[in-house]
């Protein structure tokens, strides 16, 4: 895999964007996906940096979630904002990570990301249900580094 653009096809990217749209229908939470080749920093630190770069820490209810992927490093991080972390247990994202990891082990990256997004939406719905005046505060497009 030479470039991060080769990680997913355009069709797979659109399926991921659609999964974000579907997941966000039931929650006021905001979900983003960021993919890059590698990171010289610790992956969690880099995910936090991207979280801030994408201005995910500026949502009204502080309920943004970033799925960060460093494809060559074979590593990913799920990073939630303060509004989520203040309400949930430390292992809140473990079931989402497990679903994704199981797909990744069999080389099914797109489905792992899609299922992770949909699961994240279900988890968020419990704490941040969709509101009547809910607006999409963040882009659903995949960002790349």
mmCIF file of C-alpha atoms in Angstrom:
data_model
loop_
_atom_site.group_PDB
_atom_site.id
_atom_site.type_symbol
_atom_site.label_atom_id
_atom_site.label_comp_id
_atom_site.label_asym_id
_atom_site.label_seq_id
_atom_site.Cartn_x
_atom_site.Cartn_y
_atom_site.Cartn_z
ATOM 1 C CA UNK A 1 0.000 0.000 0.000
ATOM 2 C CA UNK A 2 1.832 3.056 -1.223
ATOM 3 C CA UNK A 3 -0.574 5.842 -0.365
ATOM 4 C CA UNK A 4 -3.355 6.365 2.114
ATOM 5 C CA UNK A 5 -5.651 6.908 -0.904
ATOM 6 C CA UNK A 6 -5.121 3.241 -1.828
ATOM 7 C CA UNK A 7 -6.450 2.013 1.520
ATOM 8 C CA UNK A 8 -10.107 2.279 0.481
ATOM 9 C CA UNK A 9 -11.808 2.580 -2.886
ATOM 10 C CA UNK A 10 -14.003 5.606 -3.623
ATOM 11 C CA UNK A 11 -17.048 3.325 -3.304
ATOM 12 C CA UNK A 12 -15.870 2.070 0.104
ATOM 13 C CA UNK A 13 -15.292 5.646 1.238
ATOM 14 C CA UNK A 14 -18.849 6.541 0.226
ATOM 15 C CA UNK A 15 -20.185 3.544 2.194
ATOM 16 C CA UNK A 16 -18.308 4.835 5.247
ATOM 17 C CA UNK A 17 -19.686 8.362 4.800
ATOM 18 C CA UNK A 18 -23.183 6.861 4.492
ATOM 19 C CA UNK A 19 -22.614 4.841 7.690
ATOM 20 C CA UNK A 20 -21.736 8.085 9.491
ATOM 21 C CA UNK A 21 -24.940 9.694 8.200
ATOM 22 C CA UNK A 22 -27.016 6.707 9.347
ATOM 23 C CA UNK A 23 -25.309 6.522 12.746
ATOM 24 C CA UNK A 24 -25.798 10.244 13.360
ATOM 25 C CA UNK A 25 -29.543 10.045 12.607
ATOM 26 C CA UNK A 26 -30.160 8.547 16.046
ATOM 27 C CA UNK A 27 -27.749 10.622 18.098
ATOM 28 C CA UNK A 28 -26.686 14.218 18.540
ATOM 29 C CA UNK A 29 -23.113 12.844 18.646
ATOM 30 C CA UNK A 30 -20.741 13.646 15.804
ATOM 31 C CA UNK A 31 -18.557 10.950 14.232
ATOM 32 C CA UNK A 32 -15.506 11.527 12.035
ATOM 33 C CA UNK A 33 -13.006 9.191 10.384
ATOM 34 C CA UNK A 34 -9.385 10.184 9.778
ATOM 35 C CA UNK A 35 -6.958 8.004 7.841
ATOM 36 C CA UNK A 36 -3.240 8.544 7.443
ATOM 37 C CA UNK A 37 -0.263 6.451 6.449
ATOM 38 C CA UNK A 38 1.752 6.501 9.654
ATOM 39 C CA UNK A 39 2.495 8.575 12.730
ATOM 40 C CA UNK A 40 5.803 9.338 14.388
ATOM 41 C CA UNK A 41 3.864 10.181 17.557
ATOM 42 C CA UNK A 42 2.086 7.827 19.932
ATOM 43 C CA UNK A 43 -1.164 6.958 18.153
ATOM 44 C CA UNK A 44 -3.418 8.219 20.935
ATOM 45 C CA UNK A 45 -1.507 11.536 21.040
ATOM 46 C CA UNK A 46 -1.773 11.871 17.276
ATOM 47 C CA UNK A 47 -5.505 11.055 17.396
ATOM 48 C CA UNK A 48 -6.006 13.840 19.958
ATOM 49 C CA UNK A 49 -4.072 16.235 17.725
ATOM 50 C CA UNK A 50 -6.280 15.352 14.729
ATOM 51 C CA UNK A 51 -9.367 15.636 16.947
ATOM 52 C CA UNK A 52 -8.434 19.260 17.681
ATOM 53 C CA UNK A 53 -7.294 19.987 14.096
ATOM 54 C CA UNK A 54 -10.720 18.885 12.842
ATOM 55 C CA UNK A 55 -12.299 21.154 15.479
ATOM 56 C CA UNK A 56 -14.165 18.204 16.938
ATOM 57 C CA UNK A 57 -13.783 19.712 20.395
ATOM 58 C CA UNK A 58 -16.107 22.560 19.393
ATOM 59 C CA UNK A 59 -19.411 20.675 19.273
ATOM 60 C CA UNK A 60 -22.173 22.067 21.467
ATOM 61 C CA UNK A 61 -22.498 18.980 23.694
ATOM 62 C CA UNK A 62 -18.821 17.968 23.495
ATOM 63 C CA UNK A 63 -19.909 14.657 21.983
ATOM 64 C CA UNK A 64 -17.617 14.171 19.013
ATOM 65 C CA UNK A 65 -15.969 10.817 18.301
ATOM 66 C CA UNK A 66 -12.947 10.321 16.089
ATOM 67 C CA UNK A 67 -12.003 7.000 14.532
ATOM 68 C CA UNK A 68 -8.313 7.495 13.756
ATOM 69 C CA UNK A 69 -6.369 5.068 11.536
ATOM 70 C CA UNK A 70 -2.627 4.842 10.862
ATOM 71 C CA UNK A 71 -2.760 2.229 8.101
ATOM 72 C CA UNK A 72 0.926 1.324 7.732
ATOM 73 C CA UNK A 73 1.267 1.113 11.517
ATOM 74 C CA UNK A 74 -1.784 -1.196 11.603
ATOM 75 C CA UNK A 75 -3.140 0.856 14.473
ATOM 76 C CA UNK A 76 -6.362 2.699 15.242
ATOM 77 C CA UNK A 77 -7.756 4.797 18.081
ATOM 78 C CA UNK A 78 -11.304 5.737 19.050
ATOM 79 C CA UNK A 79 -11.233 9.116 20.711
ATOM 80 C CA UNK A 80 -14.299 10.669 22.362
ATOM 81 C CA UNK A 81 -14.738 14.239 23.575
ATOM 82 C CA UNK A 82 -15.145 15.392 27.172
ATOM 83 C CA UNK A 83 -18.960 15.320 27.115
ATOM 84 C CA UNK A 84 -18.853 11.594 26.331
ATOM 85 C CA UNK A 85 -15.928 10.706 28.593
ATOM 86 C CA UNK A 86 -17.576 12.430 31.576
ATOM 87 C CA UNK A 87 -20.624 10.134 31.277
ATOM 88 C CA UNK A 88 -19.302 6.728 30.243
ATOM 89 C CA UNK A 89 -17.129 4.012 31.752
ATOM 90 C CA UNK A 90 -13.469 3.709 30.792
ATOM 91 C CA UNK A 91 -14.170 0.587 28.697
ATOM 92 C CA UNK A 92 -17.067 2.269 26.824
ATOM 93 C CA UNK A 93 -15.444 1.883 23.377
ATOM 94 C CA UNK A 94 -14.159 -1.680 23.897
ATOM 95 C CA UNK A 95 -17.106 -3.392 22.157
ATOM 96 C CA UNK A 96 -16.720 -1.053 19.166
ATOM 97 C CA UNK A 97 -12.965 -1.748 19.025
ATOM 98 C CA UNK A 98 -13.594 -5.510 19.238
ATOM 99 C CA UNK A 99 -16.085 -5.445 16.345
ATOM 100 C CA UNK A 100 -13.613 -3.491 14.217
ATOM 101 C CA UNK A 101 -10.597 -5.616 15.145
ATOM 102 C CA UNK A 102 -12.393 -8.832 14.203
ATOM 103 C CA UNK A 103 -13.054 -7.479 10.692
ATOM 104 C CA UNK A 104 -9.520 -6.073 10.358
ATOM 105 C CA UNK A 105 -7.951 -9.427 11.240
ATOM 106 C CA UNK A 106 -9.644 -10.930 8.186
ATOM 107 C CA UNK A 107 -8.592 -7.989 5.985
ATOM 108 C CA UNK A 108 -12.105 -6.552 5.793
ATOM 109 C CA UNK A 109 -11.212 -2.939 6.579
ATOM 110 C CA UNK A 110 -14.185 -1.148 5.058
ATOM 111 C CA UNK A 111 -16.716 -3.369 6.831
ATOM 112 C CA UNK A 112 -14.814 -2.998 10.106
ATOM 113 C CA UNK A 113 -14.986 0.776 9.848
ATOM 114 C CA UNK A 114 -18.671 0.750 8.818
ATOM 115 C CA UNK A 115 -19.648 -1.604 11.647
ATOM 116 C CA UNK A 116 -17.551 0.419 14.108
ATOM 117 C CA UNK A 117 -19.326 3.622 13.090
ATOM 118 C CA UNK A 118 -22.779 2.050 13.362
ATOM 119 C CA UNK A 119 -21.910 0.573 16.763
ATOM 120 C CA UNK A 120 -20.538 3.925 17.948
ATOM 121 C CA UNK A 121 -23.814 5.544 16.892
ATOM 122 C CA UNK A 122 -25.787 2.974 18.887
ATOM 123 C CA UNK A 123 -23.581 3.520 21.937
ATOM 124 C CA UNK A 124 -23.863 7.312 21.664
ATOM 125 C CA UNK A 125 -27.657 7.164 21.299
ATOM 126 C CA UNK A 126 -27.931 5.959 24.918
ATOM 127 C CA UNK A 127 -26.309 9.122 26.251
ATOM 128 C CA UNK A 128 -26.891 11.597 23.433
ATOM 129 C CA UNK A 129 -30.211 10.872 21.717
ATOM 130 C CA UNK A 130 -31.060 12.822 18.597
ATOM 131 C CA UNK A 131 -32.635 16.171 19.406
ATOM 132 C CA UNK A 132 -35.401 17.936 17.488
ATOM 133 C CA UNK A 133 -33.096 20.867 16.725
ATOM 134 C CA UNK A 134 -30.041 18.674 16.057
ATOM 135 C CA UNK A 135 -27.768 19.916 13.302
ATOM 136 C CA UNK A 136 -24.842 18.169 11.682
ATOM 137 C CA UNK A 137 -22.038 20.162 13.278
ATOM 138 C CA UNK A 138 -19.136 18.380 11.577
ATOM 139 C CA UNK A 139 -18.488 17.088 8.076
ATOM 140 C CA UNK A 140 -19.154 13.394 7.459
ATOM 141 C CA UNK A 141 -16.376 13.228 4.872
ATOM 142 C CA UNK A 142 -13.272 11.172 5.622
ATOM 143 C CA UNK A 143 -10.246 13.319 6.358
ATOM 144 C CA UNK A 144 -6.774 12.178 5.339
ATOM 145 C CA UNK A 145 -3.339 13.060 6.609
#
